[in-house]
Amino acid sequence: MTKKKQSLTTSQARKRLTRRELLGRAVGAVGVAAVVPVNGQQAIDTTRRPGRGPSEIDQRSPFVTPRRDPSATSSRTPLQDLRGTITPADLHFERHHGGVPEIDPDRYELLIHGLVDRQTVFSLADLKRFPSTSRICFLECAGNLRRGNPETPPQMVCGLTSQTEWTGVMLSTLLRETGTKPNATWFLAEGQDAAVMSRSIPIEKAFDDAMIVYAQNGDALMPGNGYPVRLLLPGFEGNSSVKWLRRIEFADRPFMTREETSKYTDPLGDGSISRQFSFVMDARSIITDPAYPRVIEPGWHEIRGLAWSGRGRITQVDVSTDGGMSWHPADLQAPVLSKAHVRFRHLWHWTGSPAEIMSRAIDETGYVQPTWETLRLVRGPWTRYHQNPITSWTVGENGRMLFGSERLQI
Ligand SMILES: Nc1nc2c(c(=O)[nH]1)N[C@H]1C(S)=C(S)[C@@H](COP(=O)(O)O)O[C@H]1N2
Ligand SMILES: [Mo]
């Protein structure tokens, strides 16, 4: 309390300083270390001597320390610390089933075989010679929801999603080289990590928007995100975008790998039937600010967040500031790209009484992000993947933002 008062007084005092007073102070300080008080601390006057020169590679300001939160198998993007829609490559979430392999780009090979006309091996240089395409889209792990604890920041609620400008070659371009047999209906994508991650993908995706990518935000892929080459399936569950891609095999059936049978399928109802090959990620949104662990003051706040859909473009994001009683369309930040994170904003006047804020995404197919209750009704209690419920933040009189809501039972 007292600390807050002090800093307010200091900043008010600074505002009242005129330019002449500031210059006068600086002149008076010549010969001794020039300082300007900031929040009661003595800071170095950066105008008194040159700063460091250009460098080979830059680092963030020491005052800026966004961090992923690595566990043994994944690390999450600090959504609450990011402002735009592109995730810096070193903060892209990671999900590894067998660790990050170190792959020598000079020895890298991609084999395309099976039901093709010409079995072909592509080197990295071969892949780079084909016409290149860049596309901004999100990736999201199908297991991207953590709930339960009110002291959960956006990063922990759903930080297994990130967005990148990916560059590479369309898979359909490579298939013009190899040809595909008329009876080919699926392809297997296989990684060369210790997990030998492999997934079966319907051939339609190969001719639609599947990419073989070798760059991330203009630079080579990060090792953790698939260096030197990964498959990218826009809008599909992250698991199918196989990293460290070494082999694509065309067939007339799915291969029934581990990741599409025991994992990434959703037991429905009482668990006796399963939803399998549910690739497309449904529309979702999250308010990333204000959110836990922020403490806010009464007054105006811009509610900010991200919305996305694997089905296409986001057409609307609704925000509620009264626990879902009334909804207001938020502003969407252009450009609103298909299968991409879009930023939304909504001005909110917080009166200081307990409140609950939440967002709901709607996409161009008319799909509306469901409540947790609806998801449970449709999927039953056993489902673990593909959960995209509306989530909320509550705030009490003390201004502390907390995750979750009794009303939404999440
Ligand atoms: N070869 C391989 N590819 C993989 C994985 C893996 O462990 N090995 N993990 C998958 C999973 S579960 C997800 S969610 C995404 C994560 O991509 P990212 O680590 O680049 O964010 O990669 C997928 N591709
Ligand atoms: Mo995943």
CSV table of C-alpha atoms and ligand atoms in Angstrom, one decimal:
chain,number,residue,atom,x,y,z
A,1,MET,CA,0.0,0.0,0.0
A,2,THR,CA,2.6,2.5,1.1
A,3,LYS,CA,4.9,1.4,-1.7
A,4,LYS,CA,2.3,2.0,-4.3
A,5,LYS,CA,1.6,5.5,-2.9
A,6,GLN,CA,5.3,6.4,-3.0
A,7,SER,CA,5.7,5.4,-6.7
A,8,LEU,CA,2.6,7.3,-7.7
A,9,THR,CA,3.9,10.4,-6.0
A,10,THR,CA,7.3,10.0,-7.8
A,11,SER,CA,5.7,9.6,-11.2
A,12,GLN,CA,3.4,12.6,-10.6
A,13,ALA,CA,6.4,14.6,-9.5
A,14,ARG,CA,8.3,13.6,-12.7
A,15,LYS,CA,5.3,14.6,-14.8
A,16,ARG,CA,5.4,18.1,-13.4
A,17,LEU,CA,9.1,18.6,-14.3
A,18,THR,CA,9.4,21.0,-17.2
A,19,ARG,CA,11.9,20.5,-20.0
A,20,ARG,CA,13.9,23.5,-18.8
A,21,GLU,CA,14.1,22.1,-15.3
A,22,LEU,CA,15.3,18.8,-16.7
A,23,LEU,CA,18.0,20.5,-18.8
A,24,GLY,CA,19.0,22.7,-15.9
A,25,ARG,CA,19.5,19.6,-13.7
A,26,ALA,CA,21.6,17.9,-16.4
A,27,VAL,CA,23.8,20.9,-16.8
A,28,GLY,CA,24.2,21.2,-13.0
A,29,ALA,CA,25.3,17.6,-13.0
A,30,VAL,CA,28.2,17.9,-15.5
A,31,GLY,CA,31.3,16.5,-14.0
A,32,VAL,CA,29.6,14.1,-11.6
A,33,ALA,CA,27.8,10.9,-12.7
A,34,ALA,CA,24.6,12.2,-14.3
A,35,VAL,CA,21.6,10.6,-12.8
A,36,VAL,CA,17.9,10.9,-13.1
A,37,PRO,CA,15.8,9.4,-10.3
A,38,VAL,CA,13.3,6.8,-11.4
A,39,ASN,CA,10.9,5.5,-8.9
A,40,GLY,CA,13.2,6.5,-6.1
A,41,GLN,CA,16.2,4.6,-7.7
A,42,GLN,CA,19.3,6.3,-9.1
A,43,ALA,CA,19.4,5.4,-12.8
A,44,ILE,CA,22.3,6.1,-15.2
A,45,ASP,CA,21.6,9.0,-17.6
A,46,THR,CA,21.8,7.2,-20.9
A,47,THR,CA,22.4,10.5,-22.8
A,48,ARG,CA,25.8,11.1,-21.1
A,49,ARG,CA,27.8,8.5,-22.8
A,50,PRO,CA,27.5,6.2,-25.9
A,51,GLY,CA,25.9,2.8,-25.5
A,52,ARG,CA,27.3,-0.4,-26.9
A,53,GLY,CA,27.8,-0.7,-30.6
A,54,PRO,CA,26.3,-3.2,-33.1
A,55,SER,CA,26.8,-6.9,-32.3
A,56,GLU,CA,26.8,-10.2,-34.2
A,57,ILE,CA,23.6,-11.4,-32.7
A,58,ASP,CA,21.2,-9.6,-30.4
A,59,GLN,CA,19.7,-10.5,-27.1
A,60,ARG,CA,16.6,-9.2,-25.3
A,61,SER,CA,16.9,-6.3,-23.0
A,62,PRO,CA,17.9,-7.5,-19.5
A,63,PHE,CA,14.6,-6.0,-18.3
A,64,VAL,CA,12.6,-8.4,-20.5
A,65,THR,CA,12.6,-12.0,-19.5
A,66,PRO,CA,9.8,-14.0,-21.1
A,67,ARG,CA,10.4,-17.7,-20.5
A,68,ARG,CA,9.0,-21.1,-21.5
A,69,ASP,CA,8.5,-23.5,-18.7
A,70,PRO,CA,10.2,-26.7,-19.6
A,71,SER,CA,9.1,-30.1,-18.3
A,72,ALA,CA,10.6,-33.4,-19.4
A,73,THR,CA,8.4,-33.5,-22.5
A,74,SER,CA,7.2,-30.0,-23.3
A,75,SER,CA,7.6,-26.3,-22.8
A,76,ARG,CA,4.9,-23.7,-23.2
A,77,THR,CA,4.8,-20.3,-24.8
A,78,PRO,CA,4.4,-17.4,-22.3
A,79,LEU,CA,1.2,-16.1,-24.0
A,80,GLN,CA,0.8,-13.4,-21.3
A,81,ASP,CA,4.2,-11.8,-22.2
A,82,LEU,CA,3.6,-11.5,-26.0
A,83,ARG,CA,1.9,-8.6,-27.7
A,84,GLY,CA,1.5,-9.5,-31.4
A,85,THR,CA,0.6,-12.6,-33.2
A,86,ILE,CA,4.0,-14.1,-34.2
A,87,THR,CA,5.7,-16.1,-31.6
A,88,PRO,CA,9.5,-15.5,-31.4
A,89,ALA,CA,11.2,-18.7,-32.5
A,90,ASP,CA,12.9,-19.1,-29.2
A,91,LEU,CA,9.6,-19.0,-27.3
A,92,HIS,CA,7.7,-21.3,-29.6
A,93,PHE,CA,6.2,-24.2,-27.6
A,94,GLU,CA,8.0,-27.5,-27.8
A,95,ARG,CA,6.6,-31.0,-27.5
A,96,HIS,CA,9.1,-33.8,-27.8
A,97,HIS,CA,8.3,-37.5,-27.5
A,98,GLY,CA,12.0,-38.6,-27.7
A,99,GLY,CA,14.0,-35.5,-27.2
A,100,VAL,CA,15.6,-33.2,-29.8
A,101,PRO,CA,17.8,-35.0,-32.3
A,102,GLU,CA,20.9,-33.3,-33.7
A,103,ILE,CA,20.7,-33.6,-37.5
A,104,ASP,CA,23.5,-32.7,-39.9
A,105,PRO,CA,21.9,-30.7,-42.7
A,106,ASP,CA,24.4,-32.0,-45.2
A,107,ARG,CA,23.4,-35.6,-44.6
A,108,TYR,CA,19.7,-34.8,-44.4
A,109,GLU,CA,17.4,-36.8,-46.7
A,110,LEU,CA,13.7,-37.0,-47.3
A,111,LEU,CA,12.4,-40.1,-49.0
A,112,ILE,CA,9.0,-40.1,-50.7
A,113,HIS,CA,7.9,-43.6,-51.7
A,114,GLY,CA,5.1,-46.2,-51.6
A,115,LEU,CA,2.2,-45.7,-54.0
A,116,VAL,CA,4.1,-43.1,-56.1
A,117,ASP,CA,5.3,-43.2,-59.7
A,118,ARG,CA,8.9,-42.3,-59.0
A,119,GLN,CA,10.4,-43.0,-55.5
A,120,THR,CA,12.6,-40.0,-54.8
A,121,VAL,CA,15.1,-38.9,-52.2
A,122,PHE,CA,15.4,-35.1,-51.7
A,123,SER,CA,18.3,-33.4,-50.0
A,124,LEU,CA,17.9,-30.2,-48.1
A,125,ALA,CA,19.4,-28.3,-51.0
A,126,ASP,CA,16.9,-30.1,-53.4
A,127,LEU,CA,14.0,-28.9,-51.2
A,128,LYS,CA,15.3,-25.3,-51.2
A,129,ARG,CA,15.5,-25.2,-55.0
A,130,PHE,CA,11.7,-25.7,-55.4
A,131,PRO,CA,9.5,-22.7,-55.5
A,132,SER,CA,9.2,-21.5,-51.9
A,133,THR,CA,6.0,-20.5,-50.0
A,134,SER,CA,5.6,-18.7,-46.7
A,135,ARG,CA,2.5,-19.0,-44.6
A,136,ILE,CA,1.6,-17.6,-41.2
A,137,CYS,CA,-0.3,-20.2,-39.1
A,138,PHE,CA,-0.7,-21.5,-35.6
A,139,LEU,CA,0.4,-24.9,-34.3
A,140,GLU,CA,-1.5,-26.3,-31.3
A,141,CYS,CA,-0.9,-29.5,-29.4
A,142,ALA,CA,-4.1,-31.6,-29.0
A,143,GLY,CA,-3.4,-31.9,-25.3
A,144,ASN,CA,-3.4,-28.1,-24.8
A,145,LEU,CA,-5.5,-27.6,-21.6
A,146,ARG,CA,-4.6,-27.4,-18.0
A,147,ARG,CA,-7.3,-26.6,-15.4
A,148,GLY,CA,-7.9,-26.8,-11.7
A,149,ASN,CA,-5.7,-24.3,-10.0
A,150,PRO,CA,-6.8,-20.6,-9.8
A,151,GLU,CA,-3.2,-19.6,-9.7
A,152,THR,CA,-2.6,-20.6,-13.4
A,153,PRO,CA,-1.3,-18.1,-15.9
A,154,PRO,CA,-2.3,-18.2,-19.6
A,155,GLN,CA,1.0,-20.0,-20.4
A,156,MET,CA,-0.1,-22.9,-18.3
A,157,VAL,CA,-3.8,-22.9,-19.3
A,158,CYS,CA,-3.0,-23.2,-23.0
A,159,GLY,CA,0.6,-22.3,-23.9
A,160,LEU,CA,0.9,-25.3,-26.1
A,161,THR,CA,0.0,-23.1,-29.1
A,162,SER,CA,2.3,-20.7,-31.0
A,163,GLN,CA,2.3,-18.9,-34.3
A,164,THR,CA,5.0,-18.7,-36.9
A,165,GLU,CA,5.7,-17.5,-40.4
A,166,TRP,CA,6.8,-20.9,-41.9
A,167,THR,CA,8.7,-21.1,-45.2
A,168,GLY,CA,9.2,-24.2,-47.4
A,169,VAL,CA,7.8,-26.0,-50.3
A,170,MET,CA,4.2,-27.2,-50.8
A,171,LEU,CA,4.1,-30.9,-50.5
A,172,SER,CA,1.9,-30.9,-53.7
A,173,THR,CA,4.9,-29.4,-55.6
A,174,LEU,CA,7.1,-32.3,-54.6
A,175,LEU,CA,4.3,-34.7,-55.6
A,176,ARG,CA,4.4,-33.3,-59.1
A,177,GLU,CA,7.9,-34.8,-59.2
A,178,THR,CA,7.1,-38.2,-57.7
A,179,GLY,CA,3.6,-38.6,-59.0
A,180,THR,CA,1.0,-40.6,-56.9
A,181,LYS,CA,-0.8,-43.8,-57.9
A,182,PRO,CA,-4.6,-43.5,-58.4
A,183,ASN,CA,-5.2,-45.9,-55.4
A,184,ALA,CA,-3.1,-43.8,-52.9
A,185,THR,CA,-5.5,-42.4,-50.2
A,186,TRP,CA,-3.2,-41.8,-47.2
A,187,PHE,CA,0.4,-41.0,-46.5
A,188,LEU,CA,2.6,-41.8,-43.6
A,189,ALA,CA,4.9,-39.0,-42.2
A,190,GLU,CA,7.8,-40.3,-40.2
A,191,GLY,CA,10.4,-38.4,-38.1
A,192,GLN,CA,14.0,-39.3,-37.4
A,193,ASP,CA,13.9,-38.6,-33.6
A,194,ALA,CA,14.2,-41.3,-31.0
A,195,ALA,CA,10.4,-41.5,-30.9
A,196,VAL,CA,10.3,-42.2,-34.7
A,197,MET,CA,7.1,-40.2,-34.5
A,198,SER,CA,4.8,-41.3,-37.3
A,199,ARG,CA,1.3,-40.3,-38.4
A,200,SER,CA,-1.1,-41.2,-41.2
A,201,ILE,CA,-2.6,-38.3,-43.1
A,202,PRO,CA,-5.4,-38.3,-45.7
A,203,ILE,CA,-4.0,-37.6,-49.1
A,204,GLU,CA,-6.4,-34.6,-49.6
A,205,LYS,CA,-4.3,-32.7,-47.1
A,206,ALA,CA,-1.2,-33.3,-49.3
A,207,PHE,CA,-2.8,-31.6,-52.3
A,208,ASP,CA,-4.4,-28.9,-50.2
A,209,ASP,CA,-2.1,-26.9,-47.9
A,210,ALA,CA,0.5,-29.4,-46.5
A,211,MET,CA,4.0,-27.9,-46.5
A,212,ILE,CA,7.5,-29.2,-46.1
A,213,VAL,CA,9.1,-26.4,-44.1
A,214,TYR,CA,12.7,-25.5,-43.5
A,215,ALA,CA,12.4,-21.9,-42.1
A,216,GLN,CA,10.7,-20.3,-39.1
A,217,ASN,CA,10.1,-16.6,-39.0
A,218,GLY,CA,12.6,-16.2,-41.8
A,219,ASP,CA,15.4,-18.2,-40.2
A,220,ALA,CA,16.3,-21.9,-40.2
A,221,LEU,CA,14.0,-24.0,-38.0
A,222,MET,CA,14.9,-24.1,-34.3
A,223,PRO,CA,16.3,-27.6,-33.4
A,224,GLY,CA,13.3,-28.1,-31.1
A,225,ASN,CA,10.8,-27.3,-33.8
A,226,GLY,CA,12.2,-29.7,-36.3
A,227,TYR,CA,15.5,-28.6,-37.8
A,228,PRO,CA,16.3,-29.0,-40.6
A,229,VAL,CA,12.9,-30.0,-42.0
A,230,ARG,CA,9.4,-30.7,-40.7
A,231,LEU,CA,5.9,-31.4,-42.1
A,232,LEU,CA,3.5,-28.5,-41.5
A,233,LEU,CA,-0.3,-29.3,-41.7
A,234,PRO,CA,-2.1,-25.9,-41.1
A,235,GLY,CA,-5.1,-26.2,-38.8
A,236,PHE,CA,-4.4,-29.9,-37.9
A,237,GLU,CA,-3.5,-31.1,-34.4
A,238,GLY,CA,0.2,-30.3,-33.7
A,239,ASN,CA,1.1,-34.0,-33.4
A,240,SER,CA,0.6,-34.6,-37.1
A,241,SER,CA,3.1,-31.9,-38.1
A,242,VAL,CA,6.0,-34.4,-37.9
A,243,LYS,CA,9.3,-32.8,-37.0
A,244,TRP,CA,12.7,-34.0,-38.2
A,245,LEU,CA,10.8,-35.5,-41.2
A,246,ARG,CA,12.7,-38.3,-43.0
A,247,ARG,CA,10.1,-40.3,-44.8
A,248,ILE,CA,6.7,-40.0,-46.5
A,249,GLU,CA,5.0,-43.2,-47.7
A,250,PHE,CA,1.8,-43.3,-49.8
A,251,ALA,CA,-0.6,-46.1,-49.2
A,252,ASP,CA,-4.3,-47.1,-49.7
A,253,ARG,CA,-5.1,-47.1,-46.0
A,254,PRO,CA,-4.0,-45.5,-42.7
A,255,PHE,CA,-1.1,-47.1,-41.0
A,256,MET,CA,-2.6,-47.2,-37.5
A,257,THR,CA,0.5,-46.0,-35.7
A,258,ARG,CA,0.6,-45.6,-31.9
A,259,GLU,CA,-0.1,-41.8,-32.0
A,260,GLU,CA,-3.4,-42.4,-33.8
A,261,THR,CA,-4.7,-45.4,-31.9
A,262,SER,CA,-3.7,-45.4,-28.3
A,263,LYS,CA,-3.0,-41.6,-28.3
A,264,TYR,CA,-4.7,-38.6,-29.8
A,265,THR,CA,-8.1,-40.4,-30.1
A,266,ASP,CA,-11.0,-39.4,-27.9
A,267,PRO,CA,-13.0,-42.0,-26.1
A,268,LEU,CA,-16.7,-40.9,-26.4
A,269,GLY,CA,-19.7,-41.5,-24.1
A,270,ASP,CA,-19.0,-44.4,-21.8
A,271,GLY,CA,-15.6,-45.0,-23.5
A,272,SER,CA,-16.7,-47.9,-25.7
A,273,ILE,CA,-16.3,-45.9,-29.0
A,274,SER,CA,-13.6,-43.5,-30.0
A,275,ARG,CA,-13.2,-40.5,-32.2
A,276,GLN,CA,-10.2,-41.2,-34.3
A,277,PHE,CA,-8.4,-39.1,-37.0
A,278,SER,CA,-10.0,-35.9,-35.7
A,279,PHE,CA,-7.3,-33.8,-37.2
A,280,VAL,CA,-8.8,-30.3,-37.4
A,281,MET,CA,-8.4,-28.1,-34.3
A,282,ASP,CA,-11.7,-26.5,-33.3
A,283,ALA,CA,-12.0,-22.7,-32.7
A,284,ARG,CA,-10.7,-21.5,-29.4
A,285,SER,CA,-9.8,-18.2,-27.7
A,286,ILE,CA,-8.1,-17.1,-24.5
A,287,ILE,CA,-7.8,-13.7,-22.7
A,288,THR,CA,-4.1,-13.3,-22.2
A,289,ASP,CA,-4.4,-9.9,-20.4
A,290,PRO,CA,-5.5,-9.1,-17.7
A,291,ALA,CA,-5.0,-12.6,-16.4
A,292,TYR,CA,-3.3,-14.3,-13.5
A,293,PRO,CA,-0.9,-13.3,-11.9
A,294,ARG,CA,-1.8,-9.6,-12.6
A,295,VAL,CA,-3.4,-7.4,-10.0
A,296,ILE,CA,-5.5,-4.6,-11.5
A,297,GLU,CA,-6.9,-1.3,-10.3
A,298,PRO,CA,-10.4,0.0,-10.9
A,299,GLY,CA,-10.7,1.9,-14.2
A,300,TRP,CA,-10.3,1.2,-17.9
A,301,HIS,CA,-8.6,-1.9,-19.1
A,302,GLU,CA,-8.1,-3.2,-22.6
A,303,ILE,CA,-9.0,-6.9,-22.5
A,304,ARG,CA,-6.6,-8.6,-24.9
A,305,GLY,CA,-6.4,-12.1,-26.2
A,306,LEU,CA,-5.9,-14.6,-29.0
A,307,ALA,CA,-8.4,-16.6,-31.0
A,308,TRP,CA,-7.8,-19.2,-33.7
A,309,SER,CA,-9.5,-22.0,-35.6
A,310,GLY,CA,-8.1,-24.9,-37.6
A,311,ARG,CA,-11.2,-24.8,-39.8
A,312,GLY,CA,-10.4,-21.4,-41.3
A,313,ARG,CA,-10.7,-17.7,-40.4
A,314,ILE,CA,-12.0,-16.3,-37.1
A,315,THR,CA,-15.0,-14.2,-37.9
A,316,GLN,CA,-16.0,-13.0,-34.4
A,317,VAL,CA,-14.8,-13.1,-30.9
A,318,ASP,CA,-17.3,-12.2,-28.1
A,319,VAL,CA,-16.2,-11.0,-24.8
A,320,SER,CA,-18.2,-11.1,-21.6
A,321,THR,CA,-17.3,-9.1,-18.5
A,322,ASP,CA,-20.3,-10.4,-16.4
A,323,GLY,CA,-19.6,-14.1,-16.3
A,324,GLY,CA,-21.4,-14.9,-19.5
A,325,MET,CA,-24.6,-13.1,-19.0
A,326,SER,CA,-24.0,-10.6,-21.8
A,327,TRP,CA,-21.6,-10.8,-24.7
A,328,HIS,CA,-20.0,-8.0,-26.8
A,329,PRO,CA,-18.1,-8.4,-30.1
A,330,ALA,CA,-14.4,-7.6,-29.6
A,331,ASP,CA,-12.3,-5.8,-32.2
A,332,LEU,CA,-10.2,-8.1,-34.3
A,333,GLN,CA,-6.7,-7.0,-35.3
A,334,ALA,CA,-6.1,-7.2,-39.1
A,335,PRO,CA,-5.0,-9.1,-41.0
A,336,VAL,CA,-7.3,-12.0,-39.9
A,337,LEU,CA,-5.6,-15.0,-41.6
A,338,SER,CA,-7.0,-18.4,-42.1
A,339,LYS,CA,-5.9,-21.0,-39.5
A,340,ALA,CA,-4.0,-18.4,-37.6
A,341,HIS,CA,-3.9,-16.7,-34.2
A,342,VAL,CA,-5.8,-13.4,-34.4
A,343,ARG,CA,-5.6,-10.7,-31.7
A,344,PHE,CA,-8.8,-9.4,-30.2
A,345,ARG,CA,-9.4,-6.4,-27.9
A,346,HIS,CA,-12.2,-5.1,-25.8
A,347,LEU,CA,-12.3,-2.0,-23.6
A,348,TRP,CA,-13.6,-2.8,-20.1
A,349,HIS,CA,-14.3,-0.4,-17.2
A,350,TRP,CA,-13.7,-2.3,-14.0
A,351,THR,CA,-15.7,-0.8,-11.2
A,352,GLY,CA,-13.8,-2.6,-8.4
A,353,SER,CA,-16.5,-5.2,-7.6
A,354,PRO,CA,-16.0,-8.9,-8.2
A,355,ALA,CA,-16.2,-9.7,-11.9
A,356,GLU,CA,-15.6,-12.5,-14.4
A,357,ILE,CA,-14.2,-12.0,-17.9
A,358,MET,CA,-14.3,-14.5,-20.7
A,359,SER,CA,-14.1,-14.9,-24.5
A,360,ARG,CA,-15.7,-17.0,-27.1
A,361,ALA,CA,-14.4,-17.6,-30.7
A,362,ILE,CA,-16.6,-18.1,-33.8
A,363,ASP,CA,-15.1,-19.1,-37.1
A,364,GLU,CA,-16.1,-18.9,-40.7
A,365,THR,CA,-17.8,-22.3,-40.7
A,366,GLY,CA,-20.2,-20.9,-38.0
A,367,TYR,CA,-18.5,-23.1,-35.3
A,368,VAL,CA,-18.9,-21.5,-31.8
A,369,GLN,CA,-16.4,-22.3,-29.1
A,370,PRO,CA,-18.3,-24.4,-26.5
A,371,THR,CA,-18.5,-24.3,-22.7
A,372,TRP,CA,-16.8,-27.0,-20.7
A,373,GLU,CA,-20.3,-28.3,-19.8
A,374,THR,CA,-21.2,-28.7,-23.5
A,375,LEU,CA,-17.9,-30.4,-24.3
A,376,ARG,CA,-18.5,-32.9,-21.5
A,377,LEU,CA,-22.0,-33.6,-22.7
A,378,VAL,CA,-20.8,-34.2,-26.3
A,379,ARG,CA,-17.6,-36.2,-25.5
A,380,GLY,CA,-18.3,-37.8,-22.2
A,381,PRO,CA,-16.0,-37.9,-19.2
A,382,TRP,CA,-13.1,-39.9,-20.7
A,383,THR,CA,-11.8,-37.6,-23.4
A,384,ARG,CA,-8.4,-36.0,-22.8
A,385,TYR,CA,-7.5,-34.4,-26.1
A,386,HIS,CA,-9.0,-31.7,-28.3
A,387,GLN,CA,-10.5,-29.7,-25.4
A,388,ASN,CA,-11.2,-26.1,-26.3
A,389,PRO,CA,-13.7,-24.8,-23.7
A,390,ILE,CA,-14.4,-21.2,-23.0
A,391,THR,CA,-12.2,-20.2,-20.0
A,392,SER,CA,-12.5,-17.2,-17.7
A,393,TRP,CA,-10.6,-15.1,-15.3
A,394,THR,CA,-12.3,-13.8,-12.1
A,395,VAL,CA,-11.3,-10.7,-10.2
A,396,GLY,CA,-12.2,-10.0,-6.6
A,397,GLU,CA,-12.2,-6.6,-4.8
A,398,ASN,CA,-8.5,-7.0,-4.2
A,399,GLY,CA,-7.9,-6.8,-7.9
A,400,ARG,CA,-6.2,-10.2,-8.2
A,401,MET,CA,-6.9,-12.0,-11.4
A,402,LEU,CA,-7.5,-15.7,-11.0
A,403,PHE,CA,-8.1,-18.5,-13.4
A,404,GLY,CA,-11.3,-20.5,-13.6
A,405,SER,CA,-14.9,-20.1,-12.7
A,406,GLU,CA,-17.4,-22.0,-10.6
A,407,ARG,CA,-20.1,-21.1,-13.0
A,408,LEU,CA,-18.2,-22.7,-16.0
A,409,GLN,CA,-17.0,-25.5,-13.7
A,410,ILE,CA,-13.5,-25.1,-15.1
B,1,LIG,N1,9.3,-36.3,-35.0
B,1,LIG,C1,8.5,-35.7,-34.1
B,1,LIG,N2,7.5,-34.9,-34.5
B,1,LIG,C2,6.6,-34.3,-33.7
B,1,LIG,C3,6.7,-34.6,-32.3
B,1,LIG,C4,7.8,-35.5,-31.8
B,1,LIG,O1,7.9,-35.8,-30.6
B,1,LIG,N3,8.6,-36.0,-32.8
B,1,LIG,N4,5.8,-34.1,-31.4
B,1,LIG,C5,4.5,-33.7,-32.0
B,1,LIG,C6,3.6,-33.0,-31.2
B,1,LIG,S1,2.8,-33.9,-30.0
B,1,LIG,C7,3.4,-31.7,-31.4
B,1,LIG,S2,2.2,-30.9,-30.5
B,1,LIG,C8,4.2,-30.9,-32.3
B,1,LIG,C9,4.8,-29.8,-31.6
B,1,LIG,O2,5.6,-29.0,-32.4
B,1,LIG,P1,6.7,-28.0,-31.8
B,1,LIG,O3,7.5,-28.7,-30.8
B,1,LIG,O4,7.5,-27.4,-32.9
B,1,LIG,O5,5.9,-26.9,-31.1
B,1,LIG,O6,5.1,-31.6,-33.0
B,1,LIG,C10,4.7,-32.9,-33.3
B,1,LIG,N5,5.7,-33.5,-34.2
B,2,MO,MO,1.1,-32.6,-29.2
